[in-house]
């Protein structure tokens, strides 16, 4: 307790002297003497007295409380303050005037995509402050903005200080569940500014209040014991009761030093800002109104009040750049972010409407806002009482018995009929008897809970009990139907004028579609680009939105966009109005879709977790959506650097797919290949050749990844070799690979077949050997998996794979085949599902098309190969002409001086005579001349060097005799080979 509190508590005089005496006597009676209970009770009265006596009027509120909103509207019309201080982030002030262009509820958002001064893992930063019509904050904003001469000053910490002061944060505390309804995720993972948050931080206290109040959750307790009693109370009673509640929750809060420090710093911040403004503007505190949460209204810091100390120093903001905007909100999003019960904000909105009708208070609404009624005549101004002369209304409020509302049978009966009608529409078998049961059960539950009038929560419990039974036939349960019936989940909308430039640009570029893009729900857009070429620009925008916005915002039904392909007709399902928040947050990143997409592609490509596959994906998207050019070349060059740093083959399949697509696109749509893709093919060839032996042995590398590496090497081989790569590097890498896994072994065999080091016949023989070995048969499906994966790098092996599968089914007995048949199917489906069509097409080509032909069909690999045809021995050239034309032969023999005549009994089929042997013996001079010409000094092989006789000439035909021709051939092999070649061609 502060010194001021001690002085005040010790003096029974004052407005609350009687209340202090009563509480002191009660504490002594219940506790048996002075103790902590007396200090808490008297301290609460001191907090109320201090807040009431403050010259600057403090108006305590609870967030989204209809009682606070009614009291605020009433007080603003009575007091007509000239300055309104509001507990809201001071840097959000410029956006408040844009609320008139929106349909509530909406949220004011501060967003920072990049951080400077905060941990990088916190990004992106987001702070939201939701605003509904049934909130005191909106009444104050509408009054200040539409009343001439009134100034609205936001005094709470900035969005930057929200994160500065919460240094223990690692992840946003308000992150929504992924399984939550779409309406509950409108705020995303933003941190909510808890304006007027009133909830016990003492878990035991909340549990005690719920148990003795006979309610299920805090929202129901607040509605029953605070909203209803304060809805019709006067201004002084409302203020003092809210001060008391805030002081109670503050004094019973647990000792969380971090949270207490943040709360006290916020109070010091706000009072420091208010004193600075009062000093700068010269405003009279009596003409000002301070709107804040009741928890902060009962503050005990030294800086409290206009006369407080100025010892608090506000820290400077970080260098983080914040952007501001309005995003759509909903009742469900507010409930999810602030931990309220489902349907509580919708029920509060219904109570707000009923309170306006009952009290006839005219609320404030911003001019030009949707749903604003025509301006009525202002009521007569009532003189506001002076804060210093406020009487004690708290004692009477605490002593009087609660006013029991009479049962409104017409309202309850209408609710019962409406819920039965809604249940029928949603598949429930409800009848008039169920409506009567709901009516009576509501009254029964209210009586059991000491209530004269059933509350909406009592009615909800009665409807669930009487209608829902044990099953939910439709999409909505009865509890949800009651929420819809009592007001439903209202979803706000940000108007066109309040959108950021990017969002307005999207709406302008999609205007030719003729759709209401701000409308929630799904709309169908039909684009006939052939008949309406101007819709091609809309198509470009839609494809970029599909890339940038969440799934479902822009979903193509017909048409696709691939590299080099553009659809002539497209059909889209658009839900841009439903995903308005995401579109608005795109405006925080840039002024156009192209700029945002380029920034995101760069961020993905240059991120710390980027791989060669992700960089190539960014290159493909840049080419697909932005036309390629400079950005695609820059990202492609970066892909080379990323590939060089990779030491694993995890991304090899994705790299192979994307490089193939890009290469095919550039070959058909560019005059020459970009330099970066040529360098990528060359560097990738060397890179994967280096990793290939290791990948074959690595147990963590899958067979699909190794197959993708081989696919890259084989498909890029021609391009890489043309750029200077050496094929010996690939052959050496394959030769150094020694896998142990059966699938990788089969893959290695396929690579060897492609390189020519393993004949296809030998590969077939190895497959047969696998089936013959009973120890290998259980692992045969894994070999088949490797063969199927081999179709990626070596598609020409499809017939061998079909043969291997067919041999297994044809040769193995059922006792062996059936146990591993499920393993074969699951292996092929999980590891090679995308390659199965190629295998099926090859099988369809080989197998007969009709069932009747299957019995007589013989597989090609089992059919007997025809015997090789040996060519008949050919007679020496010209021998057949000799007997046919003897005269010519005689004339030639006479010319050569040969008079021996024809040999008796010779036929062309006889053994061929050695060419030229007879002429050597008949014309030795000619042989000598040729020998001299060739530089051969040797004499004839006969003894004495004489010319050979006929007998010696005859013996020259035998392999053991040496002739001058054979001697020349031995001495001059090159000349002999030349002569033989010449004779063969002649």
Short mmCIF file of N, CA and C in Angstrom, two decimals, residues 276-407:
data_model
loop_
_atom_site.label_atom_id
_atom_site.label_comp_id
_atom_site.label_asym_id
_atom_site.label_seq_id
_atom_site.Cartn_x
_atom_site.Cartn_y
_atom_site.Cartn_z
N UNK A 276 1.86 15.64 -20.52
CA UNK A 276 2.55 16.36 -21.59
C UNK A 276 1.54 17.09 -22.49
N UNK A 277 0.44 16.43 -22.81
CA UNK A 277 -0.55 17.08 -23.66
C UNK A 277 -1.23 18.24 -22.94
N UNK A 278 -1.55 18.07 -21.66
CA UNK A 278 -2.17 19.17 -20.91
C UNK A 278 -1.24 20.37 -20.84
N UNK A 279 0.05 20.11 -20.64
CA UNK A 279 1.00 21.22 -20.59
C UNK A 279 1.17 21.88 -21.93
N UNK A 280 1.13 21.11 -23.00
CA UNK A 280 1.33 21.69 -24.33
C UNK A 280 0.09 22.40 -24.85
N UNK A 281 -1.09 21.89 -24.58
CA UNK A 281 -2.32 22.48 -25.11
C UNK A 281 -2.96 23.47 -24.17
N UNK A 282 -2.65 23.42 -22.88
CA UNK A 282 -3.28 24.29 -21.92
C UNK A 282 -4.72 23.94 -21.62
N UNK A 283 -5.13 22.72 -21.91
CA UNK A 283 -6.51 22.31 -21.67
C UNK A 283 -6.78 22.18 -20.18
N UNK A 284 -8.04 22.42 -19.82
CA UNK A 284 -8.47 22.29 -18.43
C UNK A 284 -8.79 20.83 -18.16
N UNK A 285 -8.21 20.21 -17.13
CA UNK A 285 -8.53 18.81 -16.84
C UNK A 285 -10.02 18.56 -16.64
N UNK A 286 -10.77 19.58 -16.21
CA UNK A 286 -12.20 19.38 -16.01
C UNK A 286 -12.93 19.18 -17.34
N UNK A 287 -12.33 19.62 -18.44
CA UNK A 287 -12.94 19.45 -19.76
C UNK A 287 -12.42 18.22 -20.49
N UNK A 288 -11.72 17.38 -19.78
CA UNK A 288 -11.13 16.19 -20.41
C UNK A 288 -11.77 14.93 -19.83
N UNK A 289 -11.63 13.86 -20.61
CA UNK A 289 -12.14 12.56 -20.19
C UNK A 289 -11.11 11.50 -20.54
N UNK A 290 -10.78 10.68 -19.54
CA UNK A 290 -9.76 9.63 -19.72
C UNK A 290 -10.48 8.29 -19.73
N UNK A 291 -10.46 7.61 -20.90
CA UNK A 291 -11.13 6.33 -21.08
C UNK A 291 -10.07 5.24 -21.00
N UNK A 292 -10.19 4.35 -20.02
CA UNK A 292 -9.21 3.28 -19.86
C UNK A 292 -9.90 2.08 -19.22
N UNK A 293 -9.20 0.97 -19.21
CA UNK A 293 -9.72 -0.22 -18.57
C UNK A 293 -9.80 -0.04 -17.08
N UNK A 294 -10.80 -0.69 -16.46
CA UNK A 294 -10.99 -0.54 -15.02
C UNK A 294 -9.79 -1.06 -14.25
N UNK A 295 -9.06 -2.00 -14.82
CA UNK A 295 -7.88 -2.54 -14.15
C UNK A 295 -6.83 -1.45 -13.99
N UNK A 296 -6.67 -0.58 -14.99
CA UNK A 296 -5.67 0.49 -14.93
C UNK A 296 -6.23 1.75 -14.29
N UNK A 297 -7.55 1.86 -14.15
CA UNK A 297 -8.12 3.05 -13.52
C UNK A 297 -7.79 3.09 -12.03
N UNK A 298 -7.76 1.92 -11.40
CA UNK A 298 -7.43 1.86 -9.97
C UNK A 298 -5.93 1.69 -9.80
N UNK A 299 -5.17 2.61 -10.32
CA UNK A 299 -3.71 2.50 -10.32
C UNK A 299 -3.13 3.09 -9.03
N UNK A 300 -1.98 2.55 -8.62
CA UNK A 300 -1.31 3.02 -7.41
C UNK A 300 0.11 3.50 -7.68
N UNK A 301 0.46 3.78 -8.95
CA UNK A 301 1.81 4.24 -9.27
C UNK A 301 1.95 5.71 -8.87
N UNK A 302 3.18 6.13 -8.67
CA UNK A 302 3.43 7.52 -8.26
C UNK A 302 3.08 8.51 -9.35
N UNK A 303 3.08 8.09 -10.59
CA UNK A 303 2.78 9.00 -11.70
C UNK A 303 1.28 9.19 -11.91
N UNK A 304 0.43 8.56 -11.06
CA UNK A 304 -1.01 8.64 -11.24
C UNK A 304 -1.51 10.07 -11.04
N UNK A 305 -2.43 10.51 -11.91
CA UNK A 305 -3.08 11.80 -11.77
C UNK A 305 -2.32 12.93 -12.45
N UNK A 306 -3.03 14.03 -12.59
CA UNK A 306 -2.41 15.20 -13.23
C UNK A 306 -1.36 15.81 -12.32
N UNK A 307 -1.39 15.51 -11.04
CA UNK A 307 -0.38 16.02 -10.11
C UNK A 307 0.66 15.00 -9.77
N UNK A 308 0.76 13.93 -10.51
CA UNK A 308 1.75 12.91 -10.22
C UNK A 308 3.16 13.33 -10.57
N UNK A 309 4.11 12.51 -10.17
CA UNK A 309 5.52 12.82 -10.43
C UNK A 309 5.87 12.53 -11.89
N UNK A 310 6.91 13.22 -12.35
CA UNK A 310 7.39 13.02 -13.72
C UNK A 310 8.74 12.32 -13.69
N UNK A 311 8.78 11.14 -13.16
CA UNK A 311 10.04 10.39 -13.04
C UNK A 311 10.17 9.28 -14.07
N UNK A 312 9.12 9.06 -14.86
CA UNK A 312 9.14 7.95 -15.83
C UNK A 312 9.72 8.45 -17.15
N UNK A 313 10.67 7.71 -17.66
CA UNK A 313 11.30 8.04 -18.94
C UNK A 313 10.85 7.04 -20.00
N UNK A 314 10.29 7.55 -21.07
CA UNK A 314 9.80 6.69 -22.15
C UNK A 314 10.97 6.32 -23.06
N UNK A 315 11.19 5.05 -23.24
CA UNK A 315 12.30 4.59 -24.07
C UNK A 315 12.02 4.87 -25.54
N UNK A 316 13.05 5.11 -26.32
CA UNK A 316 12.83 5.35 -27.76
C UNK A 316 12.43 4.07 -28.48
N UNK A 317 11.81 4.23 -29.63
CA UNK A 317 11.41 3.08 -30.43
C UNK A 317 12.62 2.50 -31.15
N UNK A 318 12.48 1.26 -31.55
CA UNK A 318 13.54 0.61 -32.32
C UNK A 318 13.49 1.10 -33.77
N UNK A 319 14.42 0.61 -34.58
CA UNK A 319 14.47 1.00 -35.99
C UNK A 319 13.52 0.19 -36.86
N UNK A 320 12.67 -0.63 -36.25
CA UNK A 320 11.71 -1.41 -37.01
C UNK A 320 10.70 -0.49 -37.68
N UNK A 321 10.45 -0.73 -38.95
CA UNK A 321 9.48 0.06 -39.71
C UNK A 321 8.10 -0.58 -39.59
N UNK A 322 7.17 0.19 -39.03
CA UNK A 322 5.81 -0.30 -38.81
C UNK A 322 4.88 0.26 -39.88
N UNK A 323 3.95 -0.56 -40.30
CA UNK A 323 2.92 -0.15 -41.23
C UNK A 323 1.56 -0.39 -40.60
N UNK A 324 0.59 0.45 -40.97
CA UNK A 324 -0.69 0.45 -40.29
C UNK A 324 -1.82 0.30 -41.29
N UNK A 325 -2.86 -0.37 -40.83
CA UNK A 325 -4.02 -0.57 -41.69
C UNK A 325 -5.18 -1.12 -40.89
N UNK A 326 -6.30 -1.26 -41.55
CA UNK A 326 -7.50 -1.83 -40.96
C UNK A 326 -7.75 -3.19 -41.59
N UNK A 327 -8.04 -4.17 -40.76
CA UNK A 327 -8.33 -5.51 -41.25
C UNK A 327 -9.71 -5.92 -40.75
N UNK A 328 -10.41 -6.77 -41.48
CA UNK A 328 -11.73 -7.22 -41.00
C UNK A 328 -11.60 -8.07 -39.75
N UNK A 329 -12.56 -7.96 -38.89
CA UNK A 329 -12.61 -8.74 -37.68
C UNK A 329 -13.98 -9.40 -37.58
N UNK A 330 -14.17 -10.17 -36.55
CA UNK A 330 -15.44 -10.87 -36.34
C UNK A 330 -15.60 -11.14 -34.86
N UNK A 331 -16.83 -11.47 -34.46
CA UNK A 331 -17.05 -11.80 -33.07
C UNK A 331 -16.26 -13.03 -32.67
N UNK A 332 -16.21 -14.03 -33.56
CA UNK A 332 -15.46 -15.25 -33.24
C UNK A 332 -13.98 -14.97 -33.11
N UNK A 333 -13.42 -14.07 -33.94
CA UNK A 333 -12.00 -13.75 -33.84
C UNK A 333 -11.69 -13.05 -32.52
N UNK A 334 -12.58 -12.15 -32.08
CA UNK A 334 -12.37 -11.47 -30.81
C UNK A 334 -12.43 -12.45 -29.65
N UNK A 335 -13.39 -13.35 -29.70
CA UNK A 335 -13.50 -14.35 -28.64
C UNK A 335 -12.28 -15.26 -28.58
N UNK A 336 -11.79 -15.67 -29.76
CA UNK A 336 -10.63 -16.56 -29.79
C UNK A 336 -9.37 -15.86 -29.31
N UNK A 337 -9.23 -14.57 -29.62
CA UNK A 337 -8.00 -13.88 -29.27
C UNK A 337 -7.93 -13.51 -27.79
N UNK A 338 -9.09 -13.19 -27.19
CA UNK A 338 -9.07 -12.73 -25.81
C UNK A 338 -9.62 -13.77 -24.84
N UNK A 339 -9.78 -15.00 -25.30
CA UNK A 339 -10.17 -16.08 -24.39
C UNK A 339 -11.57 -15.99 -23.87
N UNK A 340 -12.50 -15.42 -24.63
CA UNK A 340 -13.89 -15.32 -24.20
C UNK A 340 -14.66 -16.55 -24.64
N UNK A 341 -15.79 -16.76 -24.01
CA UNK A 341 -16.62 -17.91 -24.35
C UNK A 341 -17.23 -17.71 -25.74
N UNK A 342 -17.39 -18.81 -26.46
CA UNK A 342 -17.99 -18.74 -27.79
C UNK A 342 -19.38 -18.18 -27.71
N UNK A 343 -19.65 -17.17 -28.55
CA UNK A 343 -20.97 -16.54 -28.58
C UNK A 343 -21.14 -15.39 -27.63
N UNK A 344 -20.17 -15.12 -26.76
CA UNK A 344 -20.34 -14.06 -25.76
C UNK A 344 -20.39 -12.68 -26.40
N UNK A 345 -19.56 -12.42 -27.43
CA UNK A 345 -19.58 -11.12 -28.08
C UNK A 345 -20.87 -10.93 -28.87
N UNK A 346 -21.39 -11.99 -29.47
CA UNK A 346 -22.66 -11.89 -30.18
C UNK A 346 -23.80 -11.60 -29.21
N UNK A 347 -23.78 -12.25 -28.05
CA UNK A 347 -24.80 -11.98 -27.05
C UNK A 347 -24.67 -10.55 -26.53
N UNK A 348 -23.43 -10.07 -26.38
CA UNK A 348 -23.23 -8.69 -25.94
C UNK A 348 -23.80 -7.71 -26.96
N UNK A 349 -23.62 -8.01 -28.26
CA UNK A 349 -24.19 -7.14 -29.28
C UNK A 349 -25.71 -7.12 -29.20
N UNK A 350 -26.32 -8.26 -28.91
CA UNK A 350 -27.78 -8.31 -28.76
C UNK A 350 -28.23 -7.51 -27.55
N UNK A 351 -27.51 -7.63 -26.44
CA UNK A 351 -27.83 -6.86 -25.24
C UNK A 351 -27.65 -5.37 -25.47
N UNK A 352 -26.68 -4.99 -26.30
CA UNK A 352 -26.47 -3.57 -26.64
C UNK A 352 -27.69 -3.01 -27.37
N UNK A 353 -28.20 -3.78 -28.32
CA UNK A 353 -29.38 -3.33 -29.06
C UNK A 353 -30.59 -3.21 -28.14
N UNK A 354 -30.78 -4.19 -27.26
CA UNK A 354 -31.90 -4.14 -26.33
C UNK A 354 -31.74 -2.98 -25.34
N UNK A 355 -30.51 -2.72 -24.90
CA UNK A 355 -30.28 -1.62 -23.97
C UNK A 355 -30.57 -0.27 -24.59
N UNK A 356 -30.26 -0.10 -25.88
CA UNK A 356 -30.57 1.16 -26.56
C UNK A 356 -32.07 1.38 -26.63
N UNK A 357 -32.82 0.32 -26.91
CA UNK A 357 -34.27 0.48 -26.98
C UNK A 357 -34.87 0.77 -25.61
N UNK A 358 -34.33 0.12 -24.57
CA UNK A 358 -34.88 0.30 -23.24
C UNK A 358 -34.56 1.68 -22.67
N UNK A 359 -33.30 2.13 -22.85
CA UNK A 359 -32.88 3.41 -22.27
C UNK A 359 -33.11 4.59 -23.20
N UNK A 360 -33.37 4.31 -24.48
CA UNK A 360 -33.59 5.38 -25.47
C UNK A 360 -32.39 6.31 -25.57
N UNK A 361 -31.21 5.73 -25.39
CA UNK A 361 -29.98 6.51 -25.57
C UNK A 361 -29.60 6.47 -27.04
N UNK A 362 -29.28 7.63 -27.59
CA UNK A 362 -28.85 7.68 -28.98
C UNK A 362 -27.33 7.53 -29.04
N UNK A 363 -26.84 6.43 -29.57
CA UNK A 363 -25.38 6.22 -29.58
C UNK A 363 -24.72 7.08 -30.65
N UNK A 364 -23.42 7.14 -30.56
CA UNK A 364 -22.62 7.86 -31.55
C UNK A 364 -22.18 6.89 -32.64
N UNK A 365 -22.29 7.33 -33.88
CA UNK A 365 -21.80 6.56 -35.03
C UNK A 365 -21.11 7.51 -35.97
N UNK A 366 -20.03 7.03 -36.58
CA UNK A 366 -19.28 7.87 -37.51
C UNK A 366 -20.12 8.18 -38.73
N UNK A 367 -20.06 9.40 -39.16
CA UNK A 367 -20.82 9.82 -40.34
C UNK A 367 -20.30 9.09 -41.57
N UNK A 368 -21.24 8.63 -42.38
CA UNK A 368 -20.87 7.92 -43.61
C UNK A 368 -20.67 6.44 -43.44
N UNK A 369 -20.75 5.94 -42.22
CA UNK A 369 -20.54 4.51 -42.00
C UNK A 369 -21.80 3.74 -42.37
N UNK A 370 -21.59 2.53 -42.90
CA UNK A 370 -22.71 1.71 -43.32
C UNK A 370 -23.59 1.38 -42.12
N UNK A 371 -24.90 1.53 -42.31
CA UNK A 371 -25.84 1.23 -41.24
C UNK A 371 -26.10 2.40 -40.33
N UNK A 372 -25.54 3.59 -40.62
CA UNK A 372 -25.75 4.75 -39.77
C UNK A 372 -27.14 5.32 -40.02
N UNK A 373 -27.99 5.45 -38.99
CA UNK A 373 -29.33 6.01 -39.20
C UNK A 373 -29.26 7.51 -39.42
N UNK A 374 -30.39 8.05 -39.83
CA UNK A 374 -30.46 9.49 -40.02
C UNK A 374 -30.29 10.21 -38.68
N UNK A 375 -29.64 11.34 -38.74
CA UNK A 375 -29.31 12.07 -37.51
C UNK A 375 -30.57 12.65 -36.90
N UNK A 376 -30.78 12.33 -35.63
CA UNK A 376 -31.94 12.84 -34.91
C UNK A 376 -31.54 14.06 -34.09
N UNK A 377 -32.54 14.72 -33.55
CA UNK A 377 -32.26 15.91 -32.75
C UNK A 377 -31.55 15.53 -31.47
N UNK A 378 -30.54 16.30 -31.10
CA UNK A 378 -29.76 16.00 -29.91
C UNK A 378 -30.57 16.30 -28.67
N UNK A 379 -30.48 15.46 -27.65
CA UNK A 379 -31.22 15.74 -26.41
C UNK A 379 -30.63 16.93 -25.67
N UNK A 380 -31.39 17.44 -24.74
CA UNK A 380 -30.93 18.60 -23.98
C UNK A 380 -29.71 18.24 -23.15
N UNK A 381 -28.79 19.18 -23.09
CA UNK A 381 -27.55 18.92 -22.38
C UNK A 381 -27.78 18.97 -20.88
N UNK A 382 -27.27 17.98 -20.20
CA UNK A 382 -27.40 17.90 -18.75
C UNK A 382 -26.08 18.28 -18.11
N UNK A 383 -26.15 19.08 -17.08
CA UNK A 383 -24.94 19.53 -16.41
C UNK A 383 -24.27 18.36 -15.70
N UNK A 384 -23.03 18.17 -15.99
CA UNK A 384 -22.30 17.06 -15.38
C UNK A 384 -21.88 17.43 -13.97
N UNK A 385 -21.99 16.51 -13.05
CA UNK A 385 -21.56 16.81 -11.68
C UNK A 385 -20.05 16.97 -11.60
N UNK A 386 -19.61 17.73 -10.67
CA UNK A 386 -18.18 17.96 -10.48
C UNK A 386 -17.54 16.75 -9.84
N UNK A 387 -16.33 16.35 -10.34
CA UNK A 387 -15.69 15.15 -9.77
C UNK A 387 -15.41 15.28 -8.29
N UNK A 388 -15.18 16.50 -7.79
CA UNK A 388 -14.85 16.65 -6.38
C UNK A 388 -16.03 16.46 -5.43
N UNK A 389 -17.23 16.62 -5.94
CA UNK A 389 -18.40 16.52 -5.07
C UNK A 389 -19.19 15.24 -5.31
N UNK A 390 -18.52 14.18 -5.74
CA UNK A 390 -19.20 12.93 -6.03
C UNK A 390 -19.63 12.26 -4.73
N UNK A 391 -20.90 11.95 -4.55
CA UNK A 391 -21.33 11.29 -3.32
C UNK A 391 -21.00 9.80 -3.36
N UNK A 392 -21.18 9.16 -2.21
CA UNK A 392 -20.92 7.73 -2.09
C UNK A 392 -22.13 6.96 -2.62
N UNK A 393 -22.01 6.42 -3.80
CA UNK A 393 -23.06 5.57 -4.36
C UNK A 393 -22.71 4.09 -4.24
N UNK A 394 -21.48 3.81 -3.87
CA UNK A 394 -21.02 2.42 -3.83
C UNK A 394 -21.64 1.66 -2.65
N UNK A 395 -21.80 2.35 -1.52
CA UNK A 395 -22.36 1.66 -0.34
C UNK A 395 -23.78 1.19 -0.61
N UNK A 396 -24.58 2.06 -1.19
CA UNK A 396 -25.95 1.66 -1.49
C UNK A 396 -26.02 0.57 -2.54
N UNK A 397 -25.11 0.65 -3.50
CA UNK A 397 -25.13 -0.37 -4.55
C UNK A 397 -24.78 -1.75 -3.99
N UNK A 398 -23.83 -1.79 -3.03
CA UNK A 398 -23.42 -3.06 -2.46
C UNK A 398 -24.45 -3.60 -1.47
N UNK A 399 -25.23 -2.71 -0.83
CA UNK A 399 -26.17 -3.16 0.19
C UNK A 399 -27.53 -3.56 -0.37
N UNK A 400 -27.90 -2.97 -1.49
CA UNK A 400 -29.23 -3.25 -2.01
C UNK A 400 -29.29 -4.64 -2.63
N UNK A 401 -30.45 -5.24 -2.51
CA UNK A 401 -30.66 -6.56 -3.11
C UNK A 401 -30.71 -6.41 -4.62
N UNK A 402 -30.22 -7.42 -5.33
CA UNK A 402 -30.25 -7.32 -6.80
C UNK A 402 -31.68 -7.24 -7.31
N UNK A 403 -31.87 -6.38 -8.28
CA UNK A 403 -33.19 -6.21 -8.89
C UNK A 403 -33.50 -7.43 -9.74
N UNK A 404 -34.64 -8.04 -9.45
CA UNK A 404 -35.02 -9.24 -10.18
C UNK A 404 -35.85 -8.84 -11.38
N UNK A 405 -35.34 -9.17 -12.56
CA UNK A 405 -36.09 -8.88 -13.77
C UNK A 405 -37.27 -9.82 -13.87
N UNK A 406 -38.37 -9.27 -14.27
CA UNK A 406 -39.54 -10.10 -14.47
C UNK A 406 -39.39 -10.92 -15.74
N UNK A 407 -40.04 -12.06 -15.75
CA UNK A 407 -39.95 -12.96 -16.88
C UNK A 407 -40.67 -12.37 -18.08
#
